[in-house]
Coordinates of C-alpha atoms and ligand atoms in Angstrom, one line a residue:
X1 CA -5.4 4.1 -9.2
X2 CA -6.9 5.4 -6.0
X3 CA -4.6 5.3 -2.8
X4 CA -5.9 2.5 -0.3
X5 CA -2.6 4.3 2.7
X6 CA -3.6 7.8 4.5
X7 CA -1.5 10.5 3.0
X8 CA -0.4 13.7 4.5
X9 CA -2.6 17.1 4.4
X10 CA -0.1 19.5 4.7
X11 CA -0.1 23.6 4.5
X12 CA 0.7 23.4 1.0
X13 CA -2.3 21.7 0.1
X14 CA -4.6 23.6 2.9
X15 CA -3.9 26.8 0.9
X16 CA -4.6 25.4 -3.1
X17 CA -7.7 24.3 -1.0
X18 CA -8.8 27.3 -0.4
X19 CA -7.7 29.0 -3.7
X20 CA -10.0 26.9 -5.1
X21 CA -12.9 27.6 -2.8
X22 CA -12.1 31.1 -4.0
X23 CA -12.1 30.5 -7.5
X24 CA -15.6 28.5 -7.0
X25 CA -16.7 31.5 -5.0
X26 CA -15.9 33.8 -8.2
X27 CA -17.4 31.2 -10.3
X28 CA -20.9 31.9 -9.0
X29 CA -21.0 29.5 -5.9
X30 CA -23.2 31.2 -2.9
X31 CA -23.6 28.3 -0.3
X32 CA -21.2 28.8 2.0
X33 CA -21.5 25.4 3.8
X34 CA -20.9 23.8 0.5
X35 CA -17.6 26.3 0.3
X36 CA -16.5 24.6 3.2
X37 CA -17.1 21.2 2.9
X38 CA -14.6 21.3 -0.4
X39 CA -12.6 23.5 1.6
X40 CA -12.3 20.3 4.8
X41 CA -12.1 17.4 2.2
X42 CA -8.6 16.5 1.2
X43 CA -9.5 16.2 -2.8
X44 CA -5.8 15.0 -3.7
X45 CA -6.6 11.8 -1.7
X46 CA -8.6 10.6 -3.9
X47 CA -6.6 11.0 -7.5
X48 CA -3.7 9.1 -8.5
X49 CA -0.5 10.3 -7.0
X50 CA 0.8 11.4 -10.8
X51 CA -2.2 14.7 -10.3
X52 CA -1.0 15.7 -6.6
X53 CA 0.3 19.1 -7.5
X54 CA -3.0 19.4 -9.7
X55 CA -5.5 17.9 -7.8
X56 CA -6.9 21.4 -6.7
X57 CA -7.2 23.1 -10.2
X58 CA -10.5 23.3 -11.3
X59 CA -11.2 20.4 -13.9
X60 CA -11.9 16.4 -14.1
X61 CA -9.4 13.9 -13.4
X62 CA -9.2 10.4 -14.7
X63 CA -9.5 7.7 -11.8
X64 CA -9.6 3.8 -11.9
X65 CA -11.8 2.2 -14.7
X66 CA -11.8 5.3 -17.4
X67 CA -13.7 7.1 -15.3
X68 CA -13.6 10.4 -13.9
X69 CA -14.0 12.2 -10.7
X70 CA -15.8 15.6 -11.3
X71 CA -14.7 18.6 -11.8
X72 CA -14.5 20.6 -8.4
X73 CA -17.2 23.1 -9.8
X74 CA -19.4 20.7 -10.8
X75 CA -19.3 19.1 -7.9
X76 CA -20.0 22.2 -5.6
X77 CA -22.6 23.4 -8.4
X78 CA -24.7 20.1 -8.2
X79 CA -23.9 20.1 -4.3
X80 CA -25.5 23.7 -3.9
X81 CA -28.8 22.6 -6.0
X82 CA -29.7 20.2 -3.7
X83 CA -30.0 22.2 -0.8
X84 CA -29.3 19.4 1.6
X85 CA -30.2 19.7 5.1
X86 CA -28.8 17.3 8.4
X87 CA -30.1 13.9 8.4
X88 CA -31.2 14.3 4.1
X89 CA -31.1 10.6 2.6
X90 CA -29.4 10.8 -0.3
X91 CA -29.7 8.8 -3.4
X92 CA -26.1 9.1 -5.8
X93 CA -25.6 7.5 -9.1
X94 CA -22.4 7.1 -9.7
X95 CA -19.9 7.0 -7.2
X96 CA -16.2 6.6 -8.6
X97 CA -14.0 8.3 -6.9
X98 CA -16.5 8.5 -4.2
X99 CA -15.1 12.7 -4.0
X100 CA -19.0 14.2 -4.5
X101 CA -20.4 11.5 -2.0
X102 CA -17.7 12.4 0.8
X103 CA -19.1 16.0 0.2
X104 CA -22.8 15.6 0.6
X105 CA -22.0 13.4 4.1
X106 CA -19.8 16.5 4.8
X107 CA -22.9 18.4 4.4
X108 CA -24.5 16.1 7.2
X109 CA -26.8 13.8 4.2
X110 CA -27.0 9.9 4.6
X111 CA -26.0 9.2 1.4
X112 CA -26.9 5.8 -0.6
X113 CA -24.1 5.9 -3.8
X114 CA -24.8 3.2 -6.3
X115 CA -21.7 2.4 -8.5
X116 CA -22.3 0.0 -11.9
X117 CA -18.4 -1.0 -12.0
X118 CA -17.1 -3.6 -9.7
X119 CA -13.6 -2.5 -10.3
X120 CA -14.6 1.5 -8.8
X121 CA -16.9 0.0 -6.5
X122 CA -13.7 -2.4 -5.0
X123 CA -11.3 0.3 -4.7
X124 CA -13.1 2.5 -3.1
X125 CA -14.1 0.0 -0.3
X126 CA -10.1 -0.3 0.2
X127 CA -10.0 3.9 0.5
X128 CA -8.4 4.7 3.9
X129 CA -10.3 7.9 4.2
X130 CA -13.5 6.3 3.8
X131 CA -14.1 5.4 7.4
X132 CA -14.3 9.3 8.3
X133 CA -17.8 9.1 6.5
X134 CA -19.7 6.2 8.4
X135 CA -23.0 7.9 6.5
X136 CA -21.7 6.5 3.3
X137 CA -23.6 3.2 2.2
X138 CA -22.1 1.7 -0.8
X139 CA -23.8 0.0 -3.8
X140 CA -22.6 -2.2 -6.7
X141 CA -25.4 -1.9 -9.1
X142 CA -27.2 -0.6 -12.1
X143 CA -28.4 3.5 -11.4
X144 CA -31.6 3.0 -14.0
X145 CA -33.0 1.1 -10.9
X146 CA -32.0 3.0 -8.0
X147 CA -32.3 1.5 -4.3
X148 CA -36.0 0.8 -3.8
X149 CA -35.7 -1.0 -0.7
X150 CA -34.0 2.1 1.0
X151 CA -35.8 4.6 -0.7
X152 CA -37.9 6.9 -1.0
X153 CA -35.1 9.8 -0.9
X154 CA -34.9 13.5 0.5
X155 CA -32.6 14.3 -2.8
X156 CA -31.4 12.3 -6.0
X157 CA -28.1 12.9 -7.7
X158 CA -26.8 11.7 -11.2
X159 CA -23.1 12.2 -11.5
X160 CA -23.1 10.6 -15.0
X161 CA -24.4 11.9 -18.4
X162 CA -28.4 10.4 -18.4
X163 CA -30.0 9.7 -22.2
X164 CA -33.1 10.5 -20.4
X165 CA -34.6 11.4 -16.9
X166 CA -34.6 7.7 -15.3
X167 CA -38.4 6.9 -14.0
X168 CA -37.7 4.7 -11.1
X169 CA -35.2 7.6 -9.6
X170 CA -38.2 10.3 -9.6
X171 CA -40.4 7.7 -8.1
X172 CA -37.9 6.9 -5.3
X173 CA -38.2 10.6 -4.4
X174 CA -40.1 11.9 -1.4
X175 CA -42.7 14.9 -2.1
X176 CA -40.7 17.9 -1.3
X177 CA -37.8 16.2 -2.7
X178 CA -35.0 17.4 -5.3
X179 CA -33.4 15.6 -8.1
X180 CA -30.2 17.0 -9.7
X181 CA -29.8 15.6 -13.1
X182 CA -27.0 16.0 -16.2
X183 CA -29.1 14.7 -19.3
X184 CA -27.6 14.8 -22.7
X185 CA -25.6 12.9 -24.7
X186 CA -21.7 12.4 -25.5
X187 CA -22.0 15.9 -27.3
X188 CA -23.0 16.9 -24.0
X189 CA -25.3 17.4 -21.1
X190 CA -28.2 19.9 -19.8
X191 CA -28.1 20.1 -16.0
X192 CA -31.8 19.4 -15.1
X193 CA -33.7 19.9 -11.3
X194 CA -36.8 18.4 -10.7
X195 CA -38.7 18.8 -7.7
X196 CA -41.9 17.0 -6.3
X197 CA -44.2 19.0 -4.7
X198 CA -46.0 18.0 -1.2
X199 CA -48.8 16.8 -3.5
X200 CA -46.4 14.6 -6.0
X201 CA -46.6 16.7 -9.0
X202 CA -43.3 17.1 -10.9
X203 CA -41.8 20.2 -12.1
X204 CA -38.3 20.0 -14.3
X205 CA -35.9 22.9 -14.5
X206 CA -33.0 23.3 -17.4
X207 CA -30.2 24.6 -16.1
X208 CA -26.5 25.0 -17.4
X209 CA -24.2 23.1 -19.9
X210 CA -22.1 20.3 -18.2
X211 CA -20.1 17.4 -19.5
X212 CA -20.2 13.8 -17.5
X213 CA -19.1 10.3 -18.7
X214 CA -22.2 8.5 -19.7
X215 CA -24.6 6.6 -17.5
X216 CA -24.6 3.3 -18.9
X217 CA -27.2 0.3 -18.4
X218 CA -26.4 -2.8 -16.0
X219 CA -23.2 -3.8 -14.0
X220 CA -20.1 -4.1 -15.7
X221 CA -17.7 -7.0 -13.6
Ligands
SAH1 N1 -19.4 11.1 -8.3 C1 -18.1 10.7 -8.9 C2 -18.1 11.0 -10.4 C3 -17.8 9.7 -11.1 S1 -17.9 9.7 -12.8 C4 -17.0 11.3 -8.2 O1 -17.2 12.2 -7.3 O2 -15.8 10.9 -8.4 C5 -19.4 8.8 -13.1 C6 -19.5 7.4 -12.5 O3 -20.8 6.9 -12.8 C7 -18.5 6.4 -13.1 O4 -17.8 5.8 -12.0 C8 -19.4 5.4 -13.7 O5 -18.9 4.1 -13.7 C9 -20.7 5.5 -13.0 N2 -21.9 5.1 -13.6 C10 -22.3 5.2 -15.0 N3 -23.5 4.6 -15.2 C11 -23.9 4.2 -14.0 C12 -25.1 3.4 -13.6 N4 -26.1 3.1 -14.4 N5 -25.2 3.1 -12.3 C13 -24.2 3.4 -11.4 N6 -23.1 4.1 -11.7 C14 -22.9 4.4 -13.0

C-alpha cells in the first residue's frame, strides 16, 4: 500500500539516490535533466514501507492492486525517449504508483495520466507528495481511448505491456509529436517510438527488450 503521511528524505536516502543516478548513468542514460529529476524525487515515497531500504536498487516493485511501479531504468529510459521540453502536454497510460508521471512534471511536461484501476487511481489521490506536482491531471479510465477532449498531445507514454500500437493514442498526437510504446506480450515487450512528422506521416522505431504488466481493456472497479 502507498503511504498517504509525508515521510522523511534523509542523507541516507539522498546518497542511494544518487548511486542510482550513477548506476543509470553507466547503464547508458545520457540526458542529464532526466538524471536529475530521479535524482530530486524521493522514489521510496511511493513503495510500501516493507521495500525502504530497497527502494533505490534498480528493479520493479509491487504497489497497490498487483501492480507495479517501474523499474528505475525504465523509467529514465522511456523518460529520455521522449525528449520533453517545458510546457509538453503529456498523455500517460498507466499511472500506478504515479513515480514515472511525478518525473515527466519534474521535467516541466503537463502531464494527463489515465489509470484503468479505481483502487490505484484512489490511492494515489490520498498521496501526500502529490500536491508538489500541480501539473499532474488524473484520470480513471480505459488507456485504448486515451483523453480526446484534452488532446491532441506533445508526447504519449505507455507504461504497460500494449498487444498492439493503440490507434486513438497516435491520433491524439500532435505532428511533431513522440509516442513511447512497450508492445509485446506476457513473454515480453519491444519498446517502440513513433513519431509524426509536421505533415502527419508516421514513422515506428523498435527499440530494446522490456517487461511491463499488461495493458488491459476497460476500467476495473
Ligand atoms: N507508470 C507507473 C507504472 C505502473 S504499472 C509507475 O510509475 O508506477 C502499469 C499500470 O498500467 C498499472 O497500474 C495498470 O493498472 C495500468 N493499466 C493497464 N492497462 C491500462 C489501461 N488500459 N488504461 C489505463 N491504465 C492501465
Amino acid at each position: 500500500m502507498l503511504h498517504s503521511k509525508p515521510k522523511d528524505d534523509n542523507y541516507l536516502h539522498k546518497g542511494l539516490r544518487r548511486d542510482l543516478v550513477n548506476l543509470l548513468r553507466e547503464k547508458g542514460i545520457t540526458d542529464e535533466r532526466v538524471l536529475e529529476a530521479i535524482n530530486s524525487i524521493p522514489r521510496h515515497f511511493f513503495l510500501d514501507p516493507a521495500f525502504e531500504r530497497i527502494a533505490y536498487e534498480d528493479r520493479a516493485f509491487p504497489i497497490t492492486a498487483n501492480q507495479t511501479i517501474s523499474q528505475p531504468y525504465t523509467v529514465a529510459y522511456q523518460s529520455q525517449l521522449l525528449e520533453i521540453k517545458k510546457f509538453d502536454k503529456v498523455l500517460e497510460i498507466g499511472t500506478g504508483s504515479a513515480y514515472q508521471a511525478c518525473v515527466l512534471a519534474e521535467l516541466g511536461a503537463l502531464v494527463f495520466s489515465i489509470e484503468r484501476q479505481k483502487a490505484l487511481y484512489d490511492y494515489v489521490g490520498g498521496f501526500f507528495f502529490m500536491k508538489n506536482y500541480p501539473h499532474i491531471k488524473r484520470f480513471y479510465g480505459d488507456g485504448f481511448q486515451g483523453l480526446p477532449t484534452y488532446g491532441p498531445f506533445d508526447k504519449v507514454i505507455v507504461t504497460a505491456a500494449a498487444p498492439f500500437i493503440p490507434p486513438k493514442l497516435i491520433e491524439q498526437l500532435k505532428p511533431g509529436g513522440i509516442a513511447v510504446i512497450p508492445v509485446g506480450d506476457d513473454n515480453g515487450q519491444k519498446m517502440m517510438r513513433i513519431t509524426k512528422d509536421a505533415a502527419g506521416n508516421v514513422k515506428e522505431e523498435i527499440l530494446g527488450d522490456f517487461s511491463f504488466v499488461p495493458m488491459l481493456e476497460g476500467k476495473n472497479k
